[in-house]
XYZ file of C-alpha atoms in Angstrom:
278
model
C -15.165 -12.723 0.814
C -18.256 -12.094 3.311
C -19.357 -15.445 3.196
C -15.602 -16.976 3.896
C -15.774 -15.231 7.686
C -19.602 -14.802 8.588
C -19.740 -18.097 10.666
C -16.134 -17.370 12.180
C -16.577 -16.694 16.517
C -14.648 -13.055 17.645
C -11.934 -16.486 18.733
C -11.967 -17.761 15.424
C -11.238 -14.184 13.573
C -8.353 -13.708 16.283
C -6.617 -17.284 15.687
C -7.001 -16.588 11.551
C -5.620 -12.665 11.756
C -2.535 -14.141 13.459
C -1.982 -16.485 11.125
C -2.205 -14.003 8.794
C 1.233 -12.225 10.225
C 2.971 -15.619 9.255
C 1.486 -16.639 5.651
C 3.726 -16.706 2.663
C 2.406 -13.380 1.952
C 3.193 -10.030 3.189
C -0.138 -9.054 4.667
C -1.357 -5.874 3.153
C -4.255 -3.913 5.636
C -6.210 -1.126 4.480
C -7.659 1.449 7.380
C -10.944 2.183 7.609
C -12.777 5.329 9.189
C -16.443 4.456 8.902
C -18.923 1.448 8.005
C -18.763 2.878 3.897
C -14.714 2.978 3.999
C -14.865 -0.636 5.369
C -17.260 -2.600 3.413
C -15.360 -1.166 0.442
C -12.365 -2.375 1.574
C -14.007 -6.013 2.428
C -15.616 -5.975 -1.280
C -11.968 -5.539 -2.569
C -11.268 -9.027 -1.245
C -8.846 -7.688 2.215
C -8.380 -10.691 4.491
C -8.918 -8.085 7.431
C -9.289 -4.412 8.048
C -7.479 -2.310 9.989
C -8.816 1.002 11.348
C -7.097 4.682 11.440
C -7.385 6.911 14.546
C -6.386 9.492 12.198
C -8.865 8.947 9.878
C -11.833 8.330 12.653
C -10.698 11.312 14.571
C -10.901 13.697 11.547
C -14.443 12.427 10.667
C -15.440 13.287 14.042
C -13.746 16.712 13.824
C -10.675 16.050 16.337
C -7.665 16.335 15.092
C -5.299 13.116 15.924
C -3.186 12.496 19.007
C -6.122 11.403 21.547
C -7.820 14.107 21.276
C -10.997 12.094 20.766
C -11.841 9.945 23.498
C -11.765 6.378 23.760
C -15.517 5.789 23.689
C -16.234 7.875 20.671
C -12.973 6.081 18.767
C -14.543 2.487 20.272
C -17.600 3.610 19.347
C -16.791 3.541 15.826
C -14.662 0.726 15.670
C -17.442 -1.558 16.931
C -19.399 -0.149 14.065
C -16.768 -1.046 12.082
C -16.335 -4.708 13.217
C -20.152 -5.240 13.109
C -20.644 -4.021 9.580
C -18.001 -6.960 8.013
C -17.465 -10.330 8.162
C -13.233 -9.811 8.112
C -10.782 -9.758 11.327
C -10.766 -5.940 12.131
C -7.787 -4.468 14.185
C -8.319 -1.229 16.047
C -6.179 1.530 16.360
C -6.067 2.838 19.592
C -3.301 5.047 20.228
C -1.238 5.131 22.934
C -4.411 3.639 25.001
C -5.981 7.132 26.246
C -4.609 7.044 29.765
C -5.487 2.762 30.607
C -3.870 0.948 27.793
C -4.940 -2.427 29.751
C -8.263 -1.270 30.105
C -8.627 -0.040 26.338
C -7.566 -3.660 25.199
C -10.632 -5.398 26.947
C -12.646 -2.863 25.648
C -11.365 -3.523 22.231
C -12.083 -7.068 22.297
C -15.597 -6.200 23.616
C -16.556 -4.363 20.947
C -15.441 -7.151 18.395
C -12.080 -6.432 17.288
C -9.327 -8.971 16.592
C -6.119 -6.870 17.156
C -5.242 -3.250 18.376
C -1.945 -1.160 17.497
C -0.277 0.421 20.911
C 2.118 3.483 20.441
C 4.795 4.439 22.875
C 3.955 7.882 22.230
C 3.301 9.536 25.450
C 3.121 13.719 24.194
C 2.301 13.818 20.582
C 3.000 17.354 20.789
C 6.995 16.909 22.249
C 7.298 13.456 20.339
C 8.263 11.890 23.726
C 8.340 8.474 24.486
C 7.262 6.154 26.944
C 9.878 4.419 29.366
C 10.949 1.176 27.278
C 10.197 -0.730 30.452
C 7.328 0.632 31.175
C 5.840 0.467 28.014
C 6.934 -3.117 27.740
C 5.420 -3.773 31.224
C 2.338 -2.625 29.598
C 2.609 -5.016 26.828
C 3.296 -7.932 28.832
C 0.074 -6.916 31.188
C -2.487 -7.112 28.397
C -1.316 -10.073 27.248
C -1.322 -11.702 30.747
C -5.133 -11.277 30.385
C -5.303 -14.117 27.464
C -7.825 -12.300 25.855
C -8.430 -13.190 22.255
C -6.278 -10.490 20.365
C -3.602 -9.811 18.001
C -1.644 -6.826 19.596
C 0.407 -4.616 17.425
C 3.103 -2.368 19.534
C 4.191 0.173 18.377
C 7.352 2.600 18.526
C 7.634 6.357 16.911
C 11.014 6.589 17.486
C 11.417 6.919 13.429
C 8.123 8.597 12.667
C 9.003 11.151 15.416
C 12.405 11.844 15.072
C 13.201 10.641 18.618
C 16.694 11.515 19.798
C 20.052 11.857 17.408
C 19.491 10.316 13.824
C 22.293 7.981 13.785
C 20.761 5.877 16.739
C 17.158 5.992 15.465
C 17.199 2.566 13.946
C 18.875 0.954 16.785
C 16.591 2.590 19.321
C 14.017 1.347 16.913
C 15.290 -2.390 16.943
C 15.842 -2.336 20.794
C 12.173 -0.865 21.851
C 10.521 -3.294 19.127
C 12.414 -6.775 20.512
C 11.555 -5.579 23.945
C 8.077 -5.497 23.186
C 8.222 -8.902 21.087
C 9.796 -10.767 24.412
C 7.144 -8.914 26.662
C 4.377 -11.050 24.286
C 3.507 -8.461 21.542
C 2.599 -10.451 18.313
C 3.813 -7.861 15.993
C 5.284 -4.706 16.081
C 5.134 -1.415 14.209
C 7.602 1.059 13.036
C 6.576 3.884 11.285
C 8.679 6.297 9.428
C 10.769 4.610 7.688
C 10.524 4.350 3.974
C 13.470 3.492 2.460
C 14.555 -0.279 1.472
C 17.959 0.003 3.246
C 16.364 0.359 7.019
C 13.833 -1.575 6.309
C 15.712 -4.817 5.540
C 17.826 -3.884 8.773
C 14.887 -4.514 10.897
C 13.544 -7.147 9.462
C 16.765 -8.929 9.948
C 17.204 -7.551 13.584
C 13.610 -7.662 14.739
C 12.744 -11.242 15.989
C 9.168 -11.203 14.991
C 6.752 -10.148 12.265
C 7.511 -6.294 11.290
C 4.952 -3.871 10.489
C 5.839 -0.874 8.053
C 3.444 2.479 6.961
C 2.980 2.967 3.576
C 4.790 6.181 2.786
C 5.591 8.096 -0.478
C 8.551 6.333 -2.169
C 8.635 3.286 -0.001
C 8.781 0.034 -1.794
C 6.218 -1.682 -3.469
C 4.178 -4.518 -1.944
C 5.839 -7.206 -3.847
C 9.090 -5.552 -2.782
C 8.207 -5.390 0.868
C 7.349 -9.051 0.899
C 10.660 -9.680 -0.830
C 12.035 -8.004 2.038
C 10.737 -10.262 4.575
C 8.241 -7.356 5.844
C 5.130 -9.404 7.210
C 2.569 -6.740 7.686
C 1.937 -3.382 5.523
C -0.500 -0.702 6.300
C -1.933 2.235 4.912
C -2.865 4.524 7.934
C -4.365 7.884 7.649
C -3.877 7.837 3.777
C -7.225 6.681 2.351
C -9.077 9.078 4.561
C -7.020 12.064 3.574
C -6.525 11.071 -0.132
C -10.649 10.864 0.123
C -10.570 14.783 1.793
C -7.808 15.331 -0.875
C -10.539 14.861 -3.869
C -13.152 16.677 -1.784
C -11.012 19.354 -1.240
C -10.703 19.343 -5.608
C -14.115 19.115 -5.979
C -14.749 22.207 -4.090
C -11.969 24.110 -5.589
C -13.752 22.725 -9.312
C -16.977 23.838 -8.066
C -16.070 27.281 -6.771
C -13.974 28.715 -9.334
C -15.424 27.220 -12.403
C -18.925 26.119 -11.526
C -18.322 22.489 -12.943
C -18.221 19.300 -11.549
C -15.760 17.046 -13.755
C -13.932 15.923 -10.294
C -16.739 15.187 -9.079
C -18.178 12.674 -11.610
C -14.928 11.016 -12.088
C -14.246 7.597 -10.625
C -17.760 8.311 -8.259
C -19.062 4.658 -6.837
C -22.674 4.899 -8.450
C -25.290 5.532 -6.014
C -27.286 2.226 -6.065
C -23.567 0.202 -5.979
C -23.474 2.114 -2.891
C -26.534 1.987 -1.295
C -26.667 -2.049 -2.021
C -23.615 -2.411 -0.340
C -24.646 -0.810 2.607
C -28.153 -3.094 2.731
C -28.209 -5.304 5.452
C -26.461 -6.791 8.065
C -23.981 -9.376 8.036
C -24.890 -12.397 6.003
């Protein structure tokens, strides 16, 4: 798959990650949080990689909600979009403080796309003015810089406001960003196949979902009409997941069964780590 992108321009990557969001086929993005994370994820044969602030902010001991700052987060994600030959998206939170400013220097470091929450306190859950945030929106993509931006609302991942007016808050916020230029936007938190297929139909433009426990399959998601799937956070904590086994194996028992199991050999590894891009 390296050899399919390494003569693409930064232009190039952004023009084929778009058309990505309109294919016949749900696209499915896996989030990186290092170099290692993402060249695995190229070698599986991804069309592009997303990364996780989650998952970069917990490798750099912060724990999420822009609590790392945007250099260190950059700092990784032009690591990240240096190390493959894919259309990388970066996950930059709510912008830490200059959401304008954060999208040039996302296309500076080499990214294709970025993901923009609404989130304004993680802590409180609350929201950015729909206005505003759409304001915001529309101002980065006044600048006609060569990116795919995702926007994002946590009105369902946070639990914003009284349930029964979650999904419509959801649908309102989302089609406000889509008509303020957003290419695709993001609603996390919802899993189930009922409110799912109620904003595809009521969202006028390509609708990201999270992969959650219980959600629908892939194949069902595409059935849906869902145009983008992500993973978030989940490979970097189901990776701390088996290192947190391993040292409960280790401790109590003194063996290392977890250890062994499904281990990428070292050389596999190492080759895949040799060199830059071809």
């Amino acid at each position: 798959m390296r050899c399919d992108y390494a003569v693409m321009t930064q232009e190039e990557k952004t023009v084929r990650f778009r058309a990505l969001h309109r294919g016949p086929e749900i696209l499915v993005l896996p989030n990186a949080w290092d170099v290692a994370s993402a060249r695995v994820f190229e070698a599986a044969g991804f069309p592009a990689i997303a990364t996780t602030s989650a998952g970069i902010a917990f490798s750099r001991g912060y724990p999420d909600g822009q609590a790392i700052s945007r250099d260190e987060m950059l700092d990784m994600v032009a690591r990240i979009a240096s190390a493959v030959s894919v259309p990388v998206t970066a996950d930059v939170e709510a912008g830490y403080g200059d959401p304008v400013a954060t999208a040039k220097a996302v296309v500076a470091v080499g990214a294709a796309g970025m993901n923009l929450e609404d989130t304004v306190a993680e802590s409180s859950g609350m929201l950015a003015d729909q206005e505003t945030q759409a304001a915001v929106v529309r101002e980065i993509q006044a600048l006609g810089l060569p990116l795919v931006l995702n926007a994002r609302t946590d009105v369902l991942l946070a639990g914003v406001g009284e349930a029964s007016t979650r999904v419509a808050r959801t649908i309102e916020r989302l089609n406000a960003y889509l008509v303020a230029g957003a290419d695709c936007v993001f609603a996390p938190g919802t899993g189930d196949r009922e409110t799912i297929a109620t904003l595809v139909a009521e969202i006028s433009g390509p609708v990201n979902v999270l992969a959650t426990k219980g959600m629908p399959i892939v194949s069902e998601l595409q059935s849906l009409g869902v145009a983008r799937v992500s993973v978030g956070s989940g490979p970097a904590r189901a990776a701390l997941g088996l290192t947190r086994r391993i040292a409960q194996e280790l401790r109590a028992s003194g063996t290392w069964e977890t250890l062994m199991d499904g281990a990428i050999p070292y050389a596999e590894l190492n080759a895949l780590l040799r060199g830059a891009r071809p």
